[in-house]
Short mmCIF file of C-alpha atoms and ligand atoms in Angstrom, two decimals:
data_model
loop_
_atom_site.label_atom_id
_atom_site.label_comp_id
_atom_site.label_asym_id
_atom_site.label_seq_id
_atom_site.Cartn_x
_atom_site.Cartn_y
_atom_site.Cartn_z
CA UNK A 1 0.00 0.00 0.00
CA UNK A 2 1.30 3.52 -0.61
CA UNK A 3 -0.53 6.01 1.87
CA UNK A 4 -0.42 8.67 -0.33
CA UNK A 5 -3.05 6.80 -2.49
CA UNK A 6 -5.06 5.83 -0.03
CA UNK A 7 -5.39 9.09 1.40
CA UNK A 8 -6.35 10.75 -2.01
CA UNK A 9 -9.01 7.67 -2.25
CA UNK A 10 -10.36 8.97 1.68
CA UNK A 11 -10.24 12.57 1.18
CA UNK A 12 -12.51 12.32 -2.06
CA UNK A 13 -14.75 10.20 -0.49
CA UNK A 14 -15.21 12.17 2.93
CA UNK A 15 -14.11 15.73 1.99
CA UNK A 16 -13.83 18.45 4.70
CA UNK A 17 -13.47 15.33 7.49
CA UNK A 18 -10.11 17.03 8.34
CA UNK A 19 -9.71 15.66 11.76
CA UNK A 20 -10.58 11.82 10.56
CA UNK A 21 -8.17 12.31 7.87
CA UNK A 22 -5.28 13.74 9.43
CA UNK A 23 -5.49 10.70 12.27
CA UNK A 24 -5.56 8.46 9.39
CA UNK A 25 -2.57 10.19 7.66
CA UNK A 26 -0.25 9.86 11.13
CA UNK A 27 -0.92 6.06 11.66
CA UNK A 28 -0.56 4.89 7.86
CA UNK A 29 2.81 7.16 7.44
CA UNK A 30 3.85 5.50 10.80
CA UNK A 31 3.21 1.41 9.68
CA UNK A 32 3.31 1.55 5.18
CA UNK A 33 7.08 0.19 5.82
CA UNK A 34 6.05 -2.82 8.20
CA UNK A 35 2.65 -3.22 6.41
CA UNK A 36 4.36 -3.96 2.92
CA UNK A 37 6.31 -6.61 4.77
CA UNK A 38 3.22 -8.62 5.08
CA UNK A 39 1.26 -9.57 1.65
CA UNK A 40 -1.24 -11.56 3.55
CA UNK A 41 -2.10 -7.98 4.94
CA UNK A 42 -2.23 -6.42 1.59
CA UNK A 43 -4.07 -9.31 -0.16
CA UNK A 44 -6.40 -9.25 2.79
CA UNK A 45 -7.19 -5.30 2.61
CA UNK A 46 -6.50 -4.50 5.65
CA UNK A 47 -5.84 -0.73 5.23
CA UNK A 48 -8.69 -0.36 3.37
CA UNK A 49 -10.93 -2.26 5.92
CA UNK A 50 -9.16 -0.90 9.03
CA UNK A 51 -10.00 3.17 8.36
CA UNK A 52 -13.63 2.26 7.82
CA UNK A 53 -16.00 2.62 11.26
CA UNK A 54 -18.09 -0.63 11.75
CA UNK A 55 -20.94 1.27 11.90
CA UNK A 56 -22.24 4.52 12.79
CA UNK A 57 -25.44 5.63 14.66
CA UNK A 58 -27.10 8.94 13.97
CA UNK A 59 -30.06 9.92 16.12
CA UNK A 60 -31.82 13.53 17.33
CA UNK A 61 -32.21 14.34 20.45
CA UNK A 62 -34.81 16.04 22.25
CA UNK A 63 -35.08 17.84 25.48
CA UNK A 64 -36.55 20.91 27.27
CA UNK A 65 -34.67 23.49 28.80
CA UNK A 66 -35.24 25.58 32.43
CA UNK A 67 -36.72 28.28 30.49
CA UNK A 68 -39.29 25.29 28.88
CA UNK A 69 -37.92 25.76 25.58
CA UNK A 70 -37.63 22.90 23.57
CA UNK A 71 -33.81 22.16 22.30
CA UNK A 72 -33.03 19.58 19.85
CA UNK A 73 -28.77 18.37 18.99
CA UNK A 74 -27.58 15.48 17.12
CA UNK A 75 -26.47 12.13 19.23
CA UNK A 76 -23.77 9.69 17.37
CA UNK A 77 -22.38 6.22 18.57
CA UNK A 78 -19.31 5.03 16.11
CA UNK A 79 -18.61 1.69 16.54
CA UNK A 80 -14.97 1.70 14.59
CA UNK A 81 -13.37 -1.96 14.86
CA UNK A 82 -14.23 -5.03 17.01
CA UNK A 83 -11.60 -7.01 15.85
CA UNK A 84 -9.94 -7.65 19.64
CA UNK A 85 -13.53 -7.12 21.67
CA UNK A 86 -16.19 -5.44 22.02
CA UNK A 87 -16.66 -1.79 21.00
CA UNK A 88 -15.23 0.38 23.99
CA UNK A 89 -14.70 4.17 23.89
CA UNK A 90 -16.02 7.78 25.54
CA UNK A 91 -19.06 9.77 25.02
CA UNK A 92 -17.92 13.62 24.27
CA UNK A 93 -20.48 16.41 24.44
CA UNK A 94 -18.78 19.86 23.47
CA UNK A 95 -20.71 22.54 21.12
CA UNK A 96 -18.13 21.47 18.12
CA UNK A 97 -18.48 17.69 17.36
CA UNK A 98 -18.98 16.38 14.17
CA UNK A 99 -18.94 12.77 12.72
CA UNK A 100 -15.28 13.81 11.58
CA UNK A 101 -14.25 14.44 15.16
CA UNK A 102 -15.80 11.39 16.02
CA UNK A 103 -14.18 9.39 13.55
CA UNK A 104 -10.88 10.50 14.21
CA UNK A 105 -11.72 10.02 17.75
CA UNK A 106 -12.91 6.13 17.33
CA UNK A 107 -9.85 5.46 14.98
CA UNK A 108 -7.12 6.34 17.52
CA UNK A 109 -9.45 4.78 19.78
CA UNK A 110 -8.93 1.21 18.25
CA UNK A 111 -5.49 1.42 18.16
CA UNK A 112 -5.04 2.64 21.72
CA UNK A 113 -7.95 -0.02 23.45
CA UNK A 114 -5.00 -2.69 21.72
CA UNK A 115 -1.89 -1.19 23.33
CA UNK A 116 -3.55 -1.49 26.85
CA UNK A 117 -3.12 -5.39 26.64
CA UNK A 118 -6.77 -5.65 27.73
CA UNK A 119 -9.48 -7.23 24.75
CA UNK A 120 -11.27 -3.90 24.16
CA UNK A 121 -12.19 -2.79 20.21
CA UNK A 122 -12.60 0.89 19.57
CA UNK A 123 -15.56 2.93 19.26
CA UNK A 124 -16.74 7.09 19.77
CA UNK A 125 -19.85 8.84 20.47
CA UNK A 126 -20.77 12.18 21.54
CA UNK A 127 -23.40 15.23 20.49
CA UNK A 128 -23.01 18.52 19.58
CA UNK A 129 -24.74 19.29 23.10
CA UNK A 130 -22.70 22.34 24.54
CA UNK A 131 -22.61 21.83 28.33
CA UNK A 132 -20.97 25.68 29.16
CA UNK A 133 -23.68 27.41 31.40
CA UNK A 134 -26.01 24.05 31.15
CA UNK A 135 -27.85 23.65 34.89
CA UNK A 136 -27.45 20.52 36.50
CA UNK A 137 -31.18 19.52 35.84
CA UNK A 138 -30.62 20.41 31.68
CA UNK A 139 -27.23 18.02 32.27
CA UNK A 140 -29.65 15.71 33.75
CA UNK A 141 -32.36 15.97 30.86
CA UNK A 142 -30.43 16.37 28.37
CA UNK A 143 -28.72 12.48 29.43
CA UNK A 144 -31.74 11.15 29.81
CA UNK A 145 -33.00 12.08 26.17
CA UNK A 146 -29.53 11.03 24.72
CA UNK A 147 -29.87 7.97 26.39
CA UNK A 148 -33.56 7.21 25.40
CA UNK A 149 -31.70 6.39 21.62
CA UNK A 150 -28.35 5.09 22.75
CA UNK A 151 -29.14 2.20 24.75
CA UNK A 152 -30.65 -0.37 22.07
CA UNK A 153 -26.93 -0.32 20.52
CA UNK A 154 -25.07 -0.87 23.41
CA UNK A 155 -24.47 -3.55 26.05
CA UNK A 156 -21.85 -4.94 28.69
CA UNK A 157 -20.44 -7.40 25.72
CA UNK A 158 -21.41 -5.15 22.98
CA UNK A 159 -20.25 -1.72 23.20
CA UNK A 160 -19.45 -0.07 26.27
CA UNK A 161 -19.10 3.72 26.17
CA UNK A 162 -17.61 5.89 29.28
CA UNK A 163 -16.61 9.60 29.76
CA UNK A 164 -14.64 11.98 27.30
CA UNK A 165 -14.60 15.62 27.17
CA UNK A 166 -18.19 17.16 28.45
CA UNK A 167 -18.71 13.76 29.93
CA UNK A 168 -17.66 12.55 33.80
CA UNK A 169 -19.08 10.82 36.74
CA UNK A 170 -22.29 12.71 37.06
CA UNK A 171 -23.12 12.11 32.89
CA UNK A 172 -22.17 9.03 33.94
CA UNK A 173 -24.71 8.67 36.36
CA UNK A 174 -27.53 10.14 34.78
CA UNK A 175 -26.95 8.24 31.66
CA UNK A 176 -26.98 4.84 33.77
CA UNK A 177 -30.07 5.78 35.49
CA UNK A 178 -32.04 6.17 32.31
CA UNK A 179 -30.10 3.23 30.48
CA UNK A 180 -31.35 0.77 33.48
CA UNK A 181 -35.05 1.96 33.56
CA UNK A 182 -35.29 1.30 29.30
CA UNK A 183 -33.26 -2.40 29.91
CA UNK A 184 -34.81 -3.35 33.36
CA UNK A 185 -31.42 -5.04 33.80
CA UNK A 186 -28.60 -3.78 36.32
CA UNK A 187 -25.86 -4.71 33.74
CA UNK A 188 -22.87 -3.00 36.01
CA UNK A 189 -21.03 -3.36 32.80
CA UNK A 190 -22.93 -1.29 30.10
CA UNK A 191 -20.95 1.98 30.77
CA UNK A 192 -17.36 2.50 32.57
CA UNK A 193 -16.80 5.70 34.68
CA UNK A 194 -19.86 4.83 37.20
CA UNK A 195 -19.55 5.93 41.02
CA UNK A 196 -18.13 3.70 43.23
CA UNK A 197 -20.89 2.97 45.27
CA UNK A 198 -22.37 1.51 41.78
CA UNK A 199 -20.32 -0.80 40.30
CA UNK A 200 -17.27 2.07 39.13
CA UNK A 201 -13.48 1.32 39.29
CA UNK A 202 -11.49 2.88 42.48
CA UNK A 203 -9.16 5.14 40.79
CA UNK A 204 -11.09 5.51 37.14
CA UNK A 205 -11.41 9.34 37.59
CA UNK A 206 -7.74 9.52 38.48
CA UNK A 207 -6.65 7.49 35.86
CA UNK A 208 -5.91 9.06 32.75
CA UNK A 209 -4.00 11.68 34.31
CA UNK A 210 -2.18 9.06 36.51
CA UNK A 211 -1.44 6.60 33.55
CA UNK A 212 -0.22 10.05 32.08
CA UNK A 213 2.25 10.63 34.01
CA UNK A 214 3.48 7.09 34.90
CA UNK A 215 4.50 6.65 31.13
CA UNK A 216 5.77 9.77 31.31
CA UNK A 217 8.32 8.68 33.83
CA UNK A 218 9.05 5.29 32.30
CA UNK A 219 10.13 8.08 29.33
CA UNK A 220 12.02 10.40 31.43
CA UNK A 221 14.16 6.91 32.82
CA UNK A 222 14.64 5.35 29.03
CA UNK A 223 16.13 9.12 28.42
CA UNK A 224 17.91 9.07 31.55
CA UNK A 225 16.26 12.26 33.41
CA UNK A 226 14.28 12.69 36.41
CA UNK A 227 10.77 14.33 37.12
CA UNK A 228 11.44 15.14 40.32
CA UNK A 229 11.96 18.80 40.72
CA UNK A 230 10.91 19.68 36.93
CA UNK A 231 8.07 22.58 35.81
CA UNK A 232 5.34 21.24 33.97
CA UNK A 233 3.46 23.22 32.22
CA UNK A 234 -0.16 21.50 31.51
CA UNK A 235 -3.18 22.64 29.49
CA UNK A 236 -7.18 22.38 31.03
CA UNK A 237 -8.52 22.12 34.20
CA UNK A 238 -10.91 19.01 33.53
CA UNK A 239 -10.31 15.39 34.96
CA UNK A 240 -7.47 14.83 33.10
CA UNK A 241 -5.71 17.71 33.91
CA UNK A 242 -6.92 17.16 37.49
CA UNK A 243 -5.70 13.56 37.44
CA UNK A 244 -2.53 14.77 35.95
CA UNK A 245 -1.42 17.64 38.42
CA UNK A 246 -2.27 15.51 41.12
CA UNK A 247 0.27 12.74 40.24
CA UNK A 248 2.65 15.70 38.76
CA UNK A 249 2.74 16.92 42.39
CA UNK A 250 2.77 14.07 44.36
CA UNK A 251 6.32 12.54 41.76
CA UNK A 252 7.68 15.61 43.14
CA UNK A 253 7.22 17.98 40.07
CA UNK A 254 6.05 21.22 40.19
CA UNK A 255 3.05 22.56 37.87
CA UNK A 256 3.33 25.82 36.68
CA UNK A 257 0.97 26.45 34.42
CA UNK A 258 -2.97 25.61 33.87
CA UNK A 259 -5.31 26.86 31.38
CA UNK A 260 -8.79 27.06 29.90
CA UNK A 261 -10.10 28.26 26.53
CA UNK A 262 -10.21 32.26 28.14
CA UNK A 263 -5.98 31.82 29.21
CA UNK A 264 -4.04 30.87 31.40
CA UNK A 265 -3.02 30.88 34.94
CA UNK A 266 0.60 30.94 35.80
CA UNK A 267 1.13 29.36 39.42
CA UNK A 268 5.07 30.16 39.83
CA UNK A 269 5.68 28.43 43.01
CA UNK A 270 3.77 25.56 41.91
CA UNK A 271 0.11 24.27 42.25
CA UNK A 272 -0.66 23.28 45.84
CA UNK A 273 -3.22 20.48 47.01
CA UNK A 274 -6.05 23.46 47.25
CA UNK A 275 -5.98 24.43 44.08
CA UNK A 276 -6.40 20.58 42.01
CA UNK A 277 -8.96 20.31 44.89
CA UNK A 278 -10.76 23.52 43.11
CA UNK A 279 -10.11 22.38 40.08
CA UNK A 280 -13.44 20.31 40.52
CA UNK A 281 -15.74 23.16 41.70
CA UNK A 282 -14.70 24.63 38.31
CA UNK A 283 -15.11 21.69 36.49
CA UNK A 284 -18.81 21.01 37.98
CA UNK A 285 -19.53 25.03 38.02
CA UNK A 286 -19.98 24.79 34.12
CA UNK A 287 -18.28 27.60 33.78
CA UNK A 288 -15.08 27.33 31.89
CA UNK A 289 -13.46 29.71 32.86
CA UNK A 290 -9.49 29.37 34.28
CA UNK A 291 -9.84 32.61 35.41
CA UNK A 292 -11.78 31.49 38.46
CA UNK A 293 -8.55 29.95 39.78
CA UNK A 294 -6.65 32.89 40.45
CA UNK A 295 -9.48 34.94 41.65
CA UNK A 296 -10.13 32.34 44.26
CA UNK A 297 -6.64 32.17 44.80
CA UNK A 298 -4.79 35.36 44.17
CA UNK A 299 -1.22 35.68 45.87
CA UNK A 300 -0.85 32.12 43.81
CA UNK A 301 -2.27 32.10 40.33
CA UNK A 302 -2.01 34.71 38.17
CA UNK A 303 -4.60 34.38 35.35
CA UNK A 304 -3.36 36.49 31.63
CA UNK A 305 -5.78 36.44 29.06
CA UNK A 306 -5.91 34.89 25.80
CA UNK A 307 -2.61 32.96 26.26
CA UNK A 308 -1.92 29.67 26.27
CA UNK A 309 -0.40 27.26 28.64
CA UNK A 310 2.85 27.02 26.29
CA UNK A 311 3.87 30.41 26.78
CA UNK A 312 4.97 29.85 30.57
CA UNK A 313 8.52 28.67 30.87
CA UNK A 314 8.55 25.05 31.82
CA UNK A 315 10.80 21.39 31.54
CA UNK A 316 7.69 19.65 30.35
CA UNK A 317 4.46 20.20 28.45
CA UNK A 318 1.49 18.13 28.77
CA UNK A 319 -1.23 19.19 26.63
CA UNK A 320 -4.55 17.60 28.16
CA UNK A 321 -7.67 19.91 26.32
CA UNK A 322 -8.62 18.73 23.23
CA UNK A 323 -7.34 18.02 19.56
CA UNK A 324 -4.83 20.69 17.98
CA UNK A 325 -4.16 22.88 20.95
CA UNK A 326 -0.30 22.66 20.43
CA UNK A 327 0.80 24.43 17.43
CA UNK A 328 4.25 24.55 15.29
CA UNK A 329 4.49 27.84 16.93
CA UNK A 330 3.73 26.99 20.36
CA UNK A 331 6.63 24.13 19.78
CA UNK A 332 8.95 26.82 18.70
CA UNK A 333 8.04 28.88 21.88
CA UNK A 334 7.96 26.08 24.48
CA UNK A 335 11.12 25.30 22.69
CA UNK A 336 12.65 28.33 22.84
CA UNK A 337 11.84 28.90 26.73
CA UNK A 338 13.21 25.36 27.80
CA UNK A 339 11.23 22.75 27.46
CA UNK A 340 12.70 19.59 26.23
CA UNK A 341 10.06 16.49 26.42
CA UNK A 342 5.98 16.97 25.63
CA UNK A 343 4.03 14.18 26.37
CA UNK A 344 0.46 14.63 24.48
CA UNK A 345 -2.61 13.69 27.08
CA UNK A 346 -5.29 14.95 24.91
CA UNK A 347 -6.15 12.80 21.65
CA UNK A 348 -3.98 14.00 18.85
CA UNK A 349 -3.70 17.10 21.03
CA UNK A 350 -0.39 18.58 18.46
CA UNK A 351 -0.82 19.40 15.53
CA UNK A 352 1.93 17.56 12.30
CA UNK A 353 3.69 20.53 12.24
CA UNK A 354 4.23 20.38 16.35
CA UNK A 355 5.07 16.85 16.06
CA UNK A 356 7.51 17.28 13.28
CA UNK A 357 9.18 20.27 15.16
CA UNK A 358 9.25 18.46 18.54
CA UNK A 359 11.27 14.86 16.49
CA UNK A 360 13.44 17.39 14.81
CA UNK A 361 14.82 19.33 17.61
CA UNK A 362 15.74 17.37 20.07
CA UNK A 363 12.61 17.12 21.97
CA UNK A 364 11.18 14.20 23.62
CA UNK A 365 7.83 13.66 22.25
CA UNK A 366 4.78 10.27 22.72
CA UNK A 367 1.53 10.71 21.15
CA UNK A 368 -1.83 10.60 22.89
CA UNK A 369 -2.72 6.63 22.11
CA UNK A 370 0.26 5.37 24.37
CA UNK A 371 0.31 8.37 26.95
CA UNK A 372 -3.23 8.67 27.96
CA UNK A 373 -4.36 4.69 27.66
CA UNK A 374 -4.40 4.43 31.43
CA UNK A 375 -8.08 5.86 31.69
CA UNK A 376 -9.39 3.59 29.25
CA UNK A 377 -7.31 0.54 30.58
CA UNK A 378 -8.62 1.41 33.90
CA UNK A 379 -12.15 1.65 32.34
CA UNK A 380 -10.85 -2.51 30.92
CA UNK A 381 -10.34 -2.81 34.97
CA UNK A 382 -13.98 -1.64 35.82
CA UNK A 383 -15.36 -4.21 33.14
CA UNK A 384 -13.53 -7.24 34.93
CA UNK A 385 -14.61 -6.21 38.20
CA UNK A 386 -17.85 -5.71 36.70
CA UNK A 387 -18.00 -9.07 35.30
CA UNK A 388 -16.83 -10.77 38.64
CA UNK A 389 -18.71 -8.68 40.57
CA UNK A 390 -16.13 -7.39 43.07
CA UNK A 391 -14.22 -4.67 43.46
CA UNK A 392 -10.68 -4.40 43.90
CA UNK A 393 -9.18 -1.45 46.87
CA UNK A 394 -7.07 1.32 45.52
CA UNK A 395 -3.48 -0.37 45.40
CA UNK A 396 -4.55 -3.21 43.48
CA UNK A 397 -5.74 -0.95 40.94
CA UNK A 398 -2.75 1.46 40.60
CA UNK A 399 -0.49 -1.78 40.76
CA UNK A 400 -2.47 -2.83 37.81
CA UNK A 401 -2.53 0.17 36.14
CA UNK A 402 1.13 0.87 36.35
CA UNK A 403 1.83 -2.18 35.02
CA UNK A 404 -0.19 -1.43 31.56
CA UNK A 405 1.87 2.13 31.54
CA UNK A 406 5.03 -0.01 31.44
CA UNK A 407 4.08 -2.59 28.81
CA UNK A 408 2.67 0.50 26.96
CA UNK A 409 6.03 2.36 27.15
CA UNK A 410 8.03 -1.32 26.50
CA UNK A 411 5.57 -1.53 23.01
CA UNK A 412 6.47 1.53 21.72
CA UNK A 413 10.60 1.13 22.49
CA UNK A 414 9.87 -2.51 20.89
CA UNK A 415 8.48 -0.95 17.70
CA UNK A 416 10.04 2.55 18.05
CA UNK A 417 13.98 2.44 18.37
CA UNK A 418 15.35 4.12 15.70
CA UNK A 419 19.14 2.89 14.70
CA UNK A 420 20.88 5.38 17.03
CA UNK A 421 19.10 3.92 19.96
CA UNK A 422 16.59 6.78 20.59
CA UNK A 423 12.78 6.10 20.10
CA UNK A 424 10.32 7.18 17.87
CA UNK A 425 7.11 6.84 20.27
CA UNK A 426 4.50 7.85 17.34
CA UNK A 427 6.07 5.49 15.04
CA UNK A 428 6.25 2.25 18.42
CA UNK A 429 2.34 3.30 19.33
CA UNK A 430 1.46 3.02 15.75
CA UNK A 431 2.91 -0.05 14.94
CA UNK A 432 2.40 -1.93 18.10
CA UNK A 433 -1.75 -0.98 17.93
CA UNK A 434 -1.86 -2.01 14.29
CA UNK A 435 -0.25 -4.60 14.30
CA UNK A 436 -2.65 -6.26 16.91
CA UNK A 437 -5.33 -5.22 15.69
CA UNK A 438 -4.53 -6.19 12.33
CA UNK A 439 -3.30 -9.91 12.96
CA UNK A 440 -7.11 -10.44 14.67
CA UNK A 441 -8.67 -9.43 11.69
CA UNK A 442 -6.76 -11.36 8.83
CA UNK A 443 -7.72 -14.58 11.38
CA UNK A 444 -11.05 -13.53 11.50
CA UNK A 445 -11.65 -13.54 7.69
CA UNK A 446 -13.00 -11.19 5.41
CA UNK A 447 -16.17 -9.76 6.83
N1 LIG B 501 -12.42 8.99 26.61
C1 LIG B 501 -11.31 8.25 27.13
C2 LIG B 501 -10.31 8.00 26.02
O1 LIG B 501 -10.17 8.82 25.14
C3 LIG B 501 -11.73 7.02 27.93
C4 LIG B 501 -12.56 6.02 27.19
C5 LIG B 501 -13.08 4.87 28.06
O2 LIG B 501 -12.80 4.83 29.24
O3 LIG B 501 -13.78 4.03 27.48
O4 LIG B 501 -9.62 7.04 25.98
#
């Protein structure tokens, strides 16, 4: 296969998907060597098969607002590949999603479920629901209704969605609630993400940002540095940035920086356990605002519009917002303030020209699909507890979890090292998720 034709084929047939097609792009550059040294692959189709969702579900969804307005948004569920088990992925609800975001989003998906270790295929769903200035009962309606279409197509050995962006513990919740009342079954396992009283993981809230920054030290060792005492500069305030400064702080780093789509807030001496503590009340205020950190907290944080997180001097950058928020020129200025290694917690959160900038100069770089796994591996966890009904206590968990961070990192050194002994960790992730995923499918035939 030669990507270049492929991608001509996909971006006649889905023009103006930009986000599905630049995923596609970075995982077909990163295996066309290793792919044409299989012609059972090639004879198979498994590049052609492989960036083609399963299926996709498109439904409307209907709810009333406070004011008793009706409001209607579009509801999607993309099951992308099954090949290794069942469909497994996160809900997102933000103002901008399309089926392209989706797409992209169930694609890396598939290849990130197989680098876990754990038998999880990939899958995506979401709405264009915005949840900035929602009230907790819209939240709570607005669930329900999304629910009311979603739950004929999934199941605990189906398709299993949890959280993503717009999407925690209390969607979680309200989603299960309406999900159980339409199924009259408990089925713990339908959704990951639950509360712990209910059948969630220990730990799954914490996990992403955890997993983060556990493969983010198995980097730092491989390199031969040391977290301890290093800035980190990290963008969001959500769970994953939550998750993240907590583990940041507690490896002995110090977090400088945190921001939100209005700026950012510089925190010079370093964020203290009050602050990720707050980090929730803005999450659940609905807000989205940054800002509100250094108001509540004003000898510490100092909040300067309309910049981002990469402008404040720091050793590491962890990008943990969404898609795209780390430019070429936010490389070139994290670059040329002192950082040296970006580890990308947000899906496909830098953008090529980042990348390419970050692998040319000398900067320590892993992609999204091998640095965040740990929240969907921990969402893996849930299922098996779920399944054995029992729950495991907190260090059985993170023993677990670390453990999937490691043989994540050892993946992408297996597939990654380049010939002068350094590793390419797009190129490992890339390779080591394919190639899983496509093995399972050439010995499940064509279908
Ligand atoms: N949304 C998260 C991700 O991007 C978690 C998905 C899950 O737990 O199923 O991996």
């Amino acid at each position: 296969m030669r990507t270049q034709d492929i991608m001509a084929r996909l971006q006649a047939k889905y023009p103006g998907e930009k986000e599905y097609l630049q995923a596609v792009q970075e995982v077909l550059e990163s295996i066309e060597d290793v792919y044409n040294q299989h012609p059972e692959f090639e004879k198979a189709k498994i590049v052609e098969r492989i960036v083609e969702p399963d299926r996709i579900f498109t439904f409307r969804v209907t709810w009333i607002d406070d004011r008793g307005e009706v409001q209607t948004n579009t509801g999607y569920r993309i099951q992308f590949n099954s090949a290794i088990g069942p469909y497994k992925g996160g809900l997102r609800f933000h103002k901008a999603v399309t089926p392209s975001m989706l797409k992209f989003l169930g694609f890396e998906q598939t290849f990130k479920n197989a680098l876990t270790t754990l038998p999880m295929g990939g899958a995506k769903g979401g709405s264009d629901f915005d949840p900035v200035g929602k009230t907790n009962d819209e939240i709570m309606r607005f669930c329900q209704a999304f629910m009311l279409e979603l739950w004929n197509c999934i199941g605990p050995d189906q398709d299993i969605p949890a959280g993503d962006v717009g999407v925690g513990g209390r969607e979680i919740g309200y989603l299960y609630g309406m999900y159980k009342k339409l199924a009259r079954q408990y089925n713990t396992g339908v959704l990951t993400g639950k509360g712990s009283t209910w059948g969630g993981s220990i730990l799954r809230p914490e996990a992403t940002g955890f997993g983060a920054l556990y493969f983010t030290q198995h980097l730092l060792e491989k390199a031969g540095k040391d977290i301890k005492g290093k800035k980190v500069a990290l963008s969001g305030f959500g769970n994953v940035a939550w998750g993240a400064a907590t583990k940041a702080r507690e490896l002995g780093a110090q977090v400088v920086a945190i921001s939100g789509p209005d700026g950012v807030c510089e925190i010079p001496d370093g964020i203290t356990p009050e602050m990720i503590d707050y980090m929730l009340d803005m999450r659940a205020s609905n807000r989205n605002k940054v800002e509100d950190m250094a108001v509540k907290f004003p000898g510490l944080a100092r909040f300067i519009p309309g910049k981002k997180a990469w402008s404040v001097p720091c050793d590491i950058a962890l990008p943990c917002a969404f898609q795209n928020e780390l430019s070429e020129d936010d490389a070139r200025e994290l670059k040329a303030n002192g950082c040296w290694c970006c580890c990308e917690v947000s899906n496909m959160g830098c953008q090529p020209g980042a990348i390419h900038f970050f692998q040319h100069n000398g900067i320590l770089f892993a992609p999204g699909k091998a640095v965040n796994a740990g929240g969907v591996a921990t969402s893996g966890l849930e299922m098996t507890q779920n399944a054995e009904h029992i729950s495991w206590d907190a260090s059985e968990v993170d023993a677990k979890l670390h453990f999937i961070m490691k043989s994540i990192h050892e993946q992408c050194v297996k597939f990654g090292t380049r010939p002068d002994g350094s590793v390419d960790y797009v190129k490992g992730a890339n390779i080591a998720g394919f190639m899983k995923v496509a093995t399972a499918m050439l010995e499940q035939g064509t279908i």
